XYZ file of C-alpha atoms in Angstrom:
780
model
C 11.747 95.154 239.411
C 11.527 97.390 242.525
C 14.827 98.746 243.773
C 15.960 97.661 247.195
C 15.885 101.262 248.478
C 12.161 101.350 247.717
C 11.444 97.784 248.624
C 12.940 98.098 252.127
C 10.561 100.847 253.392
C 7.684 98.956 251.844
C 8.707 95.849 253.701
C 8.962 97.832 256.956
C 5.493 99.368 256.453
C 3.991 96.002 255.677
C 5.735 94.490 258.684
C 4.231 97.265 260.869
C 0.730 97.086 259.447
C 0.375 93.338 259.731
C 0.250 93.283 263.597
C -2.191 96.191 263.590
C -4.442 94.513 261.068
C -4.266 91.262 263.000
C -5.118 93.094 266.246
C -7.990 94.917 264.632
C -9.468 91.998 262.741
C -8.811 89.202 265.207
C -8.155 90.597 268.701
C -10.892 93.262 268.729
C -13.834 90.812 268.598
C -12.178 88.781 271.294
C -11.649 91.928 273.334
C -15.361 92.803 272.980
C -16.351 89.336 274.085
C -14.019 89.548 277.035
C -15.434 92.991 277.904
C -18.969 91.550 277.887
C -17.929 88.703 280.150
C -16.168 91.053 282.551
C -19.217 93.355 282.730
C -21.602 90.450 283.248
C -19.400 89.049 285.963
C -19.317 92.401 287.734
C -23.113 92.711 287.552
C -23.515 89.144 288.747
C -21.670 89.997 291.956
C -23.706 93.191 292.434
C -27.046 91.475 291.859
C -26.062 88.579 294.112
C -25.373 91.014 296.999
C -28.670 92.774 296.232
C -30.495 89.447 296.209
C -29.096 88.533 299.596
C -29.961 91.931 301.045
C -33.579 91.772 299.834
C -34.066 88.218 301.189
C -32.892 89.415 304.609
C -35.349 92.308 304.495
C -38.153 89.994 303.378
C -37.643 87.678 306.354
C -37.033 90.353 308.952
C -39.416 93.178 307.970
C -42.635 93.698 306.264
C -43.515 94.698 302.757
C -43.417 98.412 303.563
C -39.867 98.201 304.769
C -38.953 96.118 301.773
C -40.431 98.677 299.382
C -38.661 101.481 301.186
C -35.358 99.640 301.116
C -35.839 98.741 297.445
C -34.815 102.276 296.571
C -31.246 101.206 297.138
C -31.486 99.222 293.930
C -31.237 102.454 291.969
C -27.709 102.882 293.133
C -26.590 100.089 290.757
C -24.539 101.596 287.884
C -26.306 101.333 284.583
C -29.692 100.237 286.100
C -32.480 100.864 283.606
C -35.427 99.365 285.531
C -36.131 97.043 288.464
C -39.143 94.908 289.546
C -39.702 92.949 292.811
C -42.454 90.323 292.822
C -43.641 88.434 295.922
C -44.643 84.837 296.147
C -48.186 85.671 295.060
C -47.068 87.184 291.739
C -47.799 90.770 292.809
C -45.358 93.530 292.135
C -44.191 94.659 295.537
C -41.650 97.255 294.441
C -40.572 98.723 291.092
C -38.516 101.509 289.669
C -41.757 102.600 288.004
C -44.100 103.274 290.939
C -47.255 102.856 288.850
C -46.540 99.173 288.584
C -46.639 98.497 292.349
C -49.569 96.355 293.407
C -50.313 94.965 289.966
C -49.825 91.397 288.827
C -46.475 91.196 287.292
C -47.682 89.858 283.941
C -49.974 92.867 283.524
C -47.215 95.354 284.026
C -44.760 93.905 281.590
C -44.615 93.471 277.784
C -45.360 90.022 276.416
C -41.773 89.428 275.125
C -40.456 90.311 278.559
C -42.986 88.065 280.224
C -41.891 85.195 277.972
C -38.245 85.765 278.842
C -39.010 85.882 282.605
C -41.148 82.765 282.439
C -38.308 81.011 280.593
C -35.953 82.041 283.363
C -38.275 81.303 286.340
C -37.705 77.560 286.544
C -34.084 78.170 287.343
C -33.138 78.213 290.950
C -30.240 80.600 290.858
C -29.386 83.977 289.439
C -29.795 84.164 285.681
C -28.351 86.861 283.413
C -29.487 87.075 279.826
C -27.975 89.669 277.459
C -30.324 91.739 275.385
C -29.673 94.132 272.562
C -27.580 97.270 272.864
C -25.360 95.952 275.695
C -28.317 95.429 278.154
C -28.584 92.497 280.593
C -31.847 91.034 281.874
C -31.290 89.734 285.391
C -33.592 87.271 287.190
C -33.022 86.322 290.825
C -35.438 84.252 292.977
C -36.402 85.877 296.379
C -37.540 83.422 299.062
C -38.736 83.894 302.609
C -41.991 85.774 302.128
C -43.790 83.456 304.545
C -42.179 83.651 307.975
C -43.195 80.196 308.913
C -42.070 78.551 305.831
C -38.857 78.773 303.707
C -40.132 76.574 300.932
C -38.722 77.185 297.632
C -42.086 77.286 295.964
C -43.080 80.315 298.062
C -40.430 82.461 296.495
C -40.848 85.627 294.546
C -38.293 87.050 292.134
C -36.328 90.144 291.297
C -36.106 91.397 287.684
C -33.459 93.938 286.687
C -32.614 95.764 283.377
C -28.970 96.894 283.545
C -26.784 98.399 280.733
C -23.031 97.943 280.670
C -22.231 100.155 277.631
C -20.089 102.499 279.644
C -17.939 99.633 280.891
C -17.710 98.286 277.372
C -16.737 101.689 275.994
C -14.119 102.126 278.674
C -12.686 98.699 277.916
C -12.700 99.437 274.211
C -11.007 102.764 274.773
C -8.372 101.063 276.821
C -7.876 98.531 274.079
C -7.508 101.245 271.455
C -5.035 103.091 273.618
C -3.016 99.932 273.905
C -3.293 99.353 270.163
C -2.120 102.899 269.410
C 0.755 102.535 271.804
C 1.676 99.278 270.076
C 1.400 100.917 266.634
C 3.546 103.833 267.777
C 6.147 101.470 269.192
C 6.003 99.455 265.971
C 6.476 102.629 263.917
C 9.441 103.717 265.968
C 10.851 100.213 265.718
C 10.227 100.229 261.979
C 12.053 103.535 261.610
C 14.944 102.202 263.623
C 14.906 99.019 261.584
C 14.747 101.042 258.359
C 17.665 103.210 259.452
C 19.694 100.153 260.397
C 18.850 98.353 257.170
C 19.286 101.451 255.027
C 22.672 102.495 256.316
C 23.934 99.048 257.173
C 22.542 97.070 254.202
C 20.688 99.073 251.548
C 23.345 101.716 250.903
C 26.150 99.150 250.949
C 24.239 96.798 248.663
C 23.459 99.766 246.447
C 27.173 100.540 246.280
C 27.895 96.927 245.320
C 25.148 97.155 242.710
C 26.700 100.321 241.243
C 30.055 98.528 241.062
C 28.425 95.643 239.196
C 26.623 98.109 236.896
C 29.857 99.900 235.995
C 31.549 96.534 235.475
C 28.786 95.467 233.132
C 29.121 98.781 231.276
C 32.704 97.878 230.400
C 34.781 99.200 233.314
C 36.477 95.881 233.969
C 38.877 97.367 236.526
C 36.291 98.718 239.028
C 36.292 96.850 242.370
C 34.266 97.260 245.639
C 36.130 98.550 248.719
C 33.846 97.917 251.735
C 35.551 97.259 255.068
C 34.311 95.400 258.108
C 33.677 91.917 259.363
C 29.990 91.637 258.563
C 28.390 89.614 255.807
C 28.201 92.572 253.378
C 31.946 93.188 253.725
C 32.543 89.491 253.111
C 30.224 89.708 250.119
C 32.236 92.710 248.871
C 35.487 90.745 249.138
C 33.975 87.747 247.368
C 32.513 90.043 244.711
C 35.955 91.591 244.160
C 37.472 88.117 243.706
C 34.650 87.163 241.385
C 35.133 90.329 239.300
C 38.856 89.551 239.074
C 38.008 86.092 237.750
C 35.388 87.477 235.377
C 37.796 90.152 234.096
C 40.505 87.554 233.548
C 38.065 85.209 231.830
C 36.750 88.128 229.777
C 40.272 89.048 228.692
C 40.974 85.434 227.733
C 37.603 85.207 225.998
C 38.305 88.365 224.029
C 41.660 86.930 222.985
C 39.951 83.739 221.878
C 37.329 85.741 219.997
C 40.011 87.845 218.301
C 41.902 84.716 217.376
C 38.760 83.143 215.925
C 37.611 86.306 214.176
C 41.057 87.038 212.699
C 41.814 83.407 211.905
C 42.396 82.722 208.204
C 40.417 79.517 208.694
C 36.660 79.608 208.224
C 35.182 78.765 211.648
C 31.490 78.003 212.113
C 29.545 76.687 215.106
C 26.472 74.637 214.262
C 23.879 72.852 216.364
C 23.358 69.095 216.406
C 21.204 69.352 213.237
C 23.845 71.319 211.326
C 22.191 74.753 211.562
C 24.620 77.651 211.856
C 24.824 79.526 215.144
C 28.068 81.457 214.549
C 30.423 82.231 211.666
C 33.666 84.218 211.786
C 34.899 86.788 209.256
C 36.752 84.197 207.177
C 33.576 82.120 206.843
C 31.599 85.223 205.844
C 34.249 86.142 203.276
C 34.402 82.613 201.873
C 30.725 81.730 201.667
C 29.008 85.119 201.869
C 26.746 86.480 204.590
C 23.622 84.891 203.123
C 25.186 81.426 202.982
C 26.269 81.378 206.633
C 23.553 83.419 208.303
C 22.287 82.102 211.617
C 19.747 79.324 211.209
C 20.882 78.140 207.767
C 22.421 74.759 207.079
C 26.201 74.777 207.349
C 28.091 74.548 204.007
C 30.265 71.759 205.439
C 28.881 69.167 203.060
C 29.204 71.332 199.925
C 32.122 69.281 198.719
C 32.767 67.142 195.691
C 32.089 63.491 196.471
C 35.112 62.241 194.539
C 36.401 60.181 197.442
C 33.543 58.153 198.889
C 35.760 56.790 201.628
C 36.470 60.272 202.965
C 32.782 61.183 202.861
C 31.837 57.961 204.629
C 34.484 58.504 207.297
C 33.205 62.058 207.875
C 29.572 60.952 208.091
C 30.485 58.131 210.474
C 32.476 60.494 212.721
C 29.595 62.977 212.870
C 27.103 60.220 213.685
C 29.343 58.799 216.442
C 30.227 62.219 217.817
C 33.958 61.750 217.215
C 36.542 64.309 216.134
C 37.315 64.320 212.419
C 40.237 65.817 210.557
C 40.880 65.433 206.867
C 41.064 67.042 203.449
C 38.002 67.597 201.304
C 37.705 68.988 197.804
C 35.216 71.776 197.309
C 33.623 71.634 193.914
C 35.340 74.583 192.205
C 36.338 78.140 192.944
C 35.155 81.180 191.005
C 37.636 80.344 188.236
C 36.389 76.779 187.938
C 39.516 75.282 189.518
C 39.224 72.564 192.177
C 39.757 73.851 195.710
C 40.943 71.801 198.689
C 40.191 72.440 202.349
C 41.627 70.997 205.521
C 38.472 70.377 207.584
C 38.350 69.781 211.339
C 35.065 68.904 213.074
C 34.912 68.820 216.889
C 31.711 68.012 218.852
C 30.664 69.990 221.960
C 28.842 68.079 224.707
C 26.749 69.167 227.676
C 27.078 67.906 231.248
C 25.041 64.833 230.330
C 27.392 63.955 227.477
C 24.887 64.835 224.746
C 26.155 66.624 221.640
C 24.847 70.178 221.485
C 27.084 71.736 218.836
C 29.869 71.115 216.342
C 32.855 73.413 215.773
C 33.873 73.323 212.113
C 37.215 74.752 211.009
C 38.060 74.918 207.296
C 41.503 75.972 206.036
C 42.216 76.465 202.339
C 45.156 74.208 201.477
C 44.773 74.491 197.711
C 47.993 76.416 197.176
C 49.841 74.083 199.513
C 48.582 71.028 197.646
C 49.353 72.621 194.299
C 52.832 73.603 195.489
C 53.294 70.143 196.961
C 52.155 68.544 193.716
C 54.425 70.856 191.733
C 57.310 70.103 194.072
C 56.632 66.385 193.758
C 56.464 66.765 189.996
C 59.713 68.720 189.914
C 61.385 66.190 192.176
C 60.186 63.421 189.903
C 61.416 65.331 186.872
C 64.735 66.004 188.589
C 65.131 62.337 189.434
C 64.270 61.460 185.863
C 66.673 64.076 184.486
C 69.428 62.889 186.805
C 68.747 59.322 185.800
C 68.779 60.242 182.140
C 71.937 62.291 182.609
C 73.588 59.310 184.256
C 72.416 57.033 181.486
C 73.525 59.651 178.958
C 77.015 59.840 180.418
C 77.126 56.053 180.432
C 75.910 55.921 176.825
C 78.386 58.623 175.807
C 81.243 56.791 177.458
C 80.209 53.539 175.859
C 79.897 55.264 172.470
C 83.345 56.826 172.775
C 85.000 53.563 173.748
C 83.006 51.661 171.170
C 84.048 54.082 168.440
C 87.665 53.629 169.446
C 87.177 49.863 169.183
C 85.468 50.129 165.798
C 88.123 52.429 164.349
C 90.955 49.842 164.037
C 88.470 47.174 162.958
C 87.160 49.418 160.229
C 90.660 50.546 159.277
C 92.222 47.121 158.974
C 89.164 45.704 157.205
C 89.266 48.562 154.712
C 92.956 48.091 154.098
C 92.563 44.350 153.542
C 89.538 44.988 151.330
C 91.530 47.443 149.183
C 94.266 44.863 148.670
C 91.950 41.950 147.906
C 90.829 40.938 144.436
C 87.096 41.481 144.017
C 86.848 37.945 142.678
C 88.330 36.553 145.857
C 85.743 35.093 148.248
C 87.381 37.029 151.103
C 86.447 40.277 149.367
C 82.747 39.588 150.037
C 83.509 38.578 153.596
C 85.384 41.825 154.200
C 82.488 43.837 152.781
C 80.169 42.113 155.264
C 82.602 42.998 158.070
C 82.479 46.660 157.015
C 78.658 46.457 156.818
C 78.593 45.226 160.413
C 80.922 48.052 161.404
C 78.572 50.571 159.795
C 75.596 49.061 161.648
C 77.560 49.293 164.870
C 78.399 52.900 163.996
C 74.682 53.646 163.521
C 73.935 52.106 166.936
C 76.630 54.260 168.464
C 74.999 57.252 166.790
C 71.744 56.392 168.522
C 73.576 56.162 171.833
C 75.034 59.599 171.204
C 71.538 60.965 170.605
C 70.374 59.430 173.899
C 73.361 60.963 175.676
C 72.545 64.374 174.131
C 75.871 64.247 172.265
C 74.526 63.533 168.802
C 74.696 66.076 166.030
C 71.803 67.953 164.506
C 71.828 70.407 161.629
C 69.792 73.236 163.182
C 67.994 75.510 160.781
C 64.788 77.523 161.130
C 62.059 75.026 160.332
C 58.315 75.295 159.897
C 57.351 72.147 161.779
C 54.170 71.711 159.761
C 56.208 70.379 156.802
C 58.162 67.480 158.346
C 55.298 66.642 160.732
C 52.788 66.447 157.868
C 55.181 64.228 155.886
C 55.459 61.845 158.835
C 51.662 61.836 159.296
C 51.130 61.078 155.595
C 53.625 58.239 155.809
C 51.877 56.904 158.904
C 48.495 57.061 157.148
C 49.863 55.119 154.216
C 51.077 52.311 156.435
C 48.135 52.306 158.893
C 45.355 49.738 158.940
C 41.852 50.566 157.759
C 40.563 50.874 161.339
C 43.254 53.356 162.389
C 42.598 57.042 161.712
C 45.431 59.568 161.840
C 44.343 63.212 162.147
C 46.539 66.274 161.820
C 45.991 69.908 162.718
C 48.384 72.874 162.648
C 47.830 76.442 163.777
C 48.095 78.902 160.901
C 51.228 81.025 161.104
C 53.325 78.616 163.127
C 56.492 80.128 164.529
C 59.743 78.655 163.090
C 61.838 76.384 165.311
C 65.585 75.785 165.188
C 65.683 72.077 164.405
C 66.867 69.349 162.078
C 63.893 68.445 159.827
C 65.016 64.843 159.554
C 65.149 64.496 163.329
C 61.667 66.052 163.690
C 60.450 63.516 161.142
C 62.127 60.784 163.199
C 60.431 62.000 166.420
C 56.938 62.015 164.898
C 57.407 58.617 163.237
C 58.654 57.051 166.473
C 55.717 58.363 168.530
C 53.079 57.582 165.882
C 54.493 54.086 165.337
C 54.393 53.404 169.063
C 50.791 54.662 169.204
C 49.775 52.469 166.254
C 51.423 49.400 167.800
C 49.658 50.085 171.107
C 46.266 50.311 169.372
C 47.161 47.147 167.400
C 44.265 45.728 165.361
C 41.530 47.606 167.246
C 39.770 50.650 165.773
C 41.638 53.681 166.992
C 42.573 57.303 166.536
C 45.915 59.101 166.547
C 45.697 62.885 166.765
C 48.690 65.054 165.856
C 48.497 68.799 166.503
C 50.850 71.780 166.240
C 50.066 75.032 168.015
C 51.785 78.217 169.127
C 51.866 79.005 172.840
C 53.403 81.641 175.090
C 54.692 80.185 178.334
C 55.049 81.918 181.710
C 57.722 80.236 183.819
C 56.119 81.517 187.046
C 53.021 79.450 186.288
C 54.379 76.264 184.796
C 51.224 74.340 183.836
C 51.125 70.620 184.594
C 50.386 68.345 181.677
C 48.386 65.921 183.772
C 46.045 65.971 186.771
C 46.470 62.380 187.827
C 47.151 58.988 186.353
C 50.597 58.156 185.035
C 52.576 61.253 184.136
C 56.251 61.940 183.565
C 58.304 64.551 181.775
C 61.801 64.765 180.384
C 64.014 67.283 178.692
C 64.554 70.548 180.536
C 62.948 70.419 184.002
C 61.278 73.829 183.807
C 60.658 75.783 180.640
C 61.804 79.381 180.649
C 59.321 82.069 179.749
C 58.912 82.681 176.058
C 57.353 81.497 172.828
C 57.022 77.791 172.110
C 55.551 75.510 169.484
C 53.772 72.554 171.072
C 53.560 69.228 169.247
C 50.870 66.919 170.643
C 50.559 63.253 169.634
C 47.621 61.553 171.339
C 46.022 58.142 170.947
C 43.059 56.297 172.422
C 44.953 53.075 172.972
C 45.213 50.958 176.136
C 47.390 53.481 177.980
C 50.153 52.779 180.511
C 50.390 52.158 184.207
C 52.413 54.610 186.361
C 55.358 52.248 186.839
C 55.730 51.788 183.069
C 55.314 55.519 182.351
C 58.159 56.265 184.752
C 60.600 54.221 182.652
C 59.583 54.829 179.052
C 62.503 57.171 178.321
C 65.133 54.756 179.654
C 67.416 53.265 176.963
C 66.705 49.616 176.098
C 63.474 49.597 178.158
C 60.641 48.055 176.156
C 57.338 46.293 176.714
C 57.272 44.882 173.174
C 58.237 41.346 174.063
C 56.540 39.801 171.060
C 57.741 42.386 168.503
C 61.266 42.366 169.925
C 61.662 46.144 170.123
C 65.097 47.522 171.004
C 63.791 50.049 173.568
C 65.733 52.922 171.958
C 62.913 54.781 170.180
C 61.653 56.987 173.030
C 65.174 57.436 174.366
C 66.180 58.842 170.977
C 63.089 61.096 170.957
C 64.014 62.337 174.421
C 67.585 63.015 173.323
C 66.513 64.929 170.214
C 64.059 67.106 172.179
C 66.642 67.810 174.876
C 69.234 68.872 172.287
C 66.729 71.343 170.915
C 66.239 72.847 174.404
C 62.698 71.504 174.609
C 60.612 69.449 176.962
C 58.582 66.311 176.400
C 55.782 65.201 178.703
C 53.531 62.187 178.672
C 50.228 61.524 180.357
C 48.612 58.112 180.301
C 45.979 56.146 182.146
C 45.146 52.482 181.633
C 42.178 52.221 179.314
C 42.178 55.946 178.428
C 45.083 56.258 176.018
C 48.332 58.213 175.990
C 49.240 61.789 175.122
C 52.757 63.082 174.359
C 53.390 66.834 174.326
C 56.646 68.288 173.036
C 57.522 71.943 173.696
C 60.145 73.407 171.336
C 61.364 77.029 171.681
C 60.436 79.245 168.775
C 63.315 80.732 166.776
C 63.938 84.476 166.732
C 63.275 86.240 163.451
C 66.283 86.336 161.166
C 68.170 83.400 162.656
C 70.090 81.592 159.965
C 70.923 77.957 159.967
C 74.044 76.850 161.698
C 76.803 75.097 159.853
C 76.892 71.382 160.321
C 79.505 70.127 162.704
C 80.281 67.112 160.628
C 82.055 67.648 157.366
C 79.736 66.230 154.749
C 81.097 63.262 152.939
C 82.216 64.287 149.472
C 81.204 62.341 146.522
C 83.971 59.781 146.144
C 85.762 60.016 142.834
C 86.301 56.895 140.850
C 89.814 56.645 142.330
C 90.869 58.106 145.670
C 93.793 60.546 145.670
C 97.233 59.407 146.796
C 99.582 61.339 148.999
C 102.805 62.792 147.707
C 105.010 62.026 150.659
C 103.649 64.719 152.988
C 104.542 64.287 156.644
C 101.501 63.840 158.937
C 101.559 64.118 162.765
C 99.028 61.599 164.107
C 98.090 61.985 167.820
C 95.728 59.529 169.589
C 95.891 58.019 173.065
C 94.577 54.669 171.744
C 97.506 52.533 170.444
C 95.252 50.428 168.205
C 93.959 53.542 166.483
C 97.496 54.834 165.989
C 98.630 51.563 164.484
C 95.661 51.147 162.136
C 95.524 54.778 160.959
C 99.305 54.999 160.684
C 99.492 51.921 158.471
C 96.561 53.041 156.312
C 97.904 56.560 155.789
C 101.339 55.169 155.015
C 99.790 52.950 152.351
C 98.116 56.046 150.951
C 101.476 57.704 150.215
C 102.024 59.731 153.404
C 104.798 59.786 155.933
C 103.264 59.370 159.374
C 104.625 60.340 162.800
C 102.346 58.567 165.344
C 102.466 59.829 168.966
C 100.142 58.605 171.787
C 100.928 61.425 174.274
C 99.644 64.917 173.280
C 102.237 66.676 175.463
C 105.078 64.860 173.682
C 103.451 65.723 170.377
C 103.411 69.400 171.341
C 107.071 69.344 172.285
C 107.848 67.626 168.992
C 106.143 70.415 167.046
C 107.920 73.065 169.078
C 111.251 71.470 168.290
C 110.646 71.288 164.513
C 107.455 73.144 163.505
C 108.168 72.949 159.784
C 108.791 69.203 159.734
C 105.048 68.425 159.581
C 102.529 69.304 156.883
C 99.279 68.396 158.735
C 98.085 67.488 162.251
C 95.548 64.720 162.880
C 94.489 64.664 166.564
C 91.909 62.960 168.731
C 89.715 65.231 170.836
C 89.450 63.515 174.245
C 92.955 62.729 175.485
C 94.491 62.768 178.975
C 96.795 65.677 179.793
C 95.836 67.875 176.839
C 92.647 67.882 174.761
C 92.773 67.955 170.983
C 91.418 71.499 170.624
C 94.041 72.840 173.040
C 96.776 70.934 171.162
C 95.513 72.451 167.899
C 95.623 75.952 169.362
C 99.182 75.459 170.615
C 100.332 74.037 167.260
C 98.784 77.001 165.439
C 100.859 79.252 167.652
C 104.079 77.692 166.380
C 102.861 76.929 162.851
C 99.807 79.062 161.910
C 99.419 77.628 158.434
C 99.449 73.970 159.447
C 96.067 72.315 158.663
C 94.410 70.460 161.601
C 91.957 67.553 161.337
C 90.022 66.598 164.477
C 88.773 63.022 165.004
C 86.506 62.041 167.933
C 83.732 59.770 169.121
C 82.235 62.795 171.035
C 80.966 64.646 168.010
C 78.923 67.203 169.979
C 81.980 68.482 171.784
C 83.660 69.435 168.528
C 81.502 72.379 167.607
C 81.873 75.171 165.134
C 83.071 77.351 167.987
C 85.853 74.865 168.727
C 86.951 74.836 165.113
C 86.965 78.605 164.754
C 88.650 79.410 168.052
C 91.209 76.619 168.113
C 91.912 76.574 164.398
C 90.442 73.172 163.491
C 90.057 72.932 159.731
C 88.024 69.708 159.460
C 86.295 67.166 161.642
C 85.885 63.428 160.988
C 83.844 61.402 163.491
C 84.772 57.984 164.785
C 84.581 55.232 163.657
C 86.442 56.770 160.748
C 85.333 56.266 157.191
C 88.834 55.856 155.722
C 87.924 57.029 152.201
C 86.381 60.152 153.769
C 89.546 60.786 155.800
C 91.696 60.186 152.725
C 89.745 62.692 150.633
C 89.691 65.266 153.461
C 93.483 65.117 153.850
C 94.043 65.526 150.136
C 91.667 68.532 149.968
C 93.455 70.271 152.855
C 96.942 69.600 151.518
C 96.048 70.491 147.924
C 93.505 73.283 148.095
C 92.084 74.407 144.757
C 93.869 77.358 143.256
C 91.936 80.546 142.667
C 91.876 81.457 138.945
């Protein structure tokens, strides 16, 4: 591309040369033709005057005078030769004297004779150009016969005249004019060049330098030309345009920085899905080779788990609509499923045709995992709160029910003791006591559900009780039901009650066997050690119906995991949500009580563990129980319940000792007071613990033993025991309660409780306990 400073002089030179070339190539031949015509016209006038002069001489004088006068012909400018012929064809006069007197045809060359003969028939002057700018002139001369002026008695005049000098003069004049025109054109061109150079070229060059510096990155350079001409206006418009471009460039750079630094993977593809651009996040996610320009975009490298989502995406791309949704990439480098939030936006040209797609992909895996974990924790919290509510309800019911059973059991026992075994009422009373015991067992189950039941916790190798339960399940299973067991070698010990562990395994295995029913099936039981990190609480299910109970989140540490899994029909989510609720059962035909899993949940919770269940219809059910491993050297804890002694053949009788009986339930006071009185004791029954305390303060040595309920308004039994021990340190204290878990070894040691008897009270047990405390064995 030629610069304007070089192109402008070239244009001026070309503009100057064109007229000269046109003049030389087109006007010069015309000028020569015009010069010929002018010369011929001049000669025509000269020859015409000569013709007239000779005709006058021919009429008025004789041949001698004509010949003498013919010398004047030589005065014609450019005359080469002349020849005068009379009417007889004889040369009368000639510029060459040797030709005079000869016939004219003899004195001339044949070509010239032919030309003259061709011209003779004409009646007027004839001029015929010859070569080398020479004219042949023929003019008839009449009047040779004085008596006759007939045209046929005419002679003729022949002239050879050159007009080269006139032509050269005309040509010289033309060239002088052409030179003057060229000089004027040159001067005009220089003036034009100066005007264009200083008024246009330099100013445009300045604008071009401004644009060049702007393109080089100096976005703040602006032109500053003044004036009212078009270049000044162009400078002002260019300045405005550069302002707009700089502003757009700044905005574009911001957009580019946003896109490049965006945590989302952004790619721009053409209508066929070939990549045209990829930002840093896309390069980091897929690698440079996967998103290089020209390759197919990795948009469709997703797991096709949800056909509806894939179909919606394909339909949106085909219709050219925006699409926004979540897609699951196959797996990450660790093999875990990864989720992306994908947005696809089409770009259209001015005709509305799709030219490109902008694809934005944001990793929402952690968000979805956190959301799923939060949902799981919320579900667990709701379940825990529900179970806590049900537990409090069950505990309250158990406490009240125990208080109701206590007088029933007491009066029935007293009547039974006074009835002859042969009496028919004796058998009826025994059946009443059997019903009371069954009711007591049901209350015990409620206490387990409410997490208030008692467990004898000792370090246990779970393989023993679990294997016993599995063997028992195998013995009772059908031929088509297989029960498999596996235990890690070197299982860590767990603080637990072996009988309760046995109960948990039997409940879960029995439920699994009943779910499989008569179909061929498999129950797998496994024990394994595991170390748990609380910061990465693993879910026990990835879908389907899942629920957990026990502690909401396990603390970090060592655990033993018990897994009981079957390939039965499974459960739907709504059923799985309720399986740990008391009295909830799906065993309509078998008439189940709905307490089995509630008891399992209560046992696991008391051990500080967690139970989870995962089930899908048609795929079976899996229970996992996490129990904290015991520290090395932990010894078993003492049982909270005083074991029932072996009843002697005859129960001991009191010796008139004074007993202080405190219970806020009047029926219990009446029944226990009457029974203890019948057993040989003096009983002071008080319903208000504060009054009982004041009574002891007033006469601390009047009472030999304190029997107190635990849960009483105003003052609890352990606090009453502590206050009584302050006034009478040696007084034995027996605690009775329907809340057995609240009367712990710590309570007994701190508050001075010597024995604990749970409600409903086994009267023989209470009778033996009182006797042992009042008559301790003597040390030999």
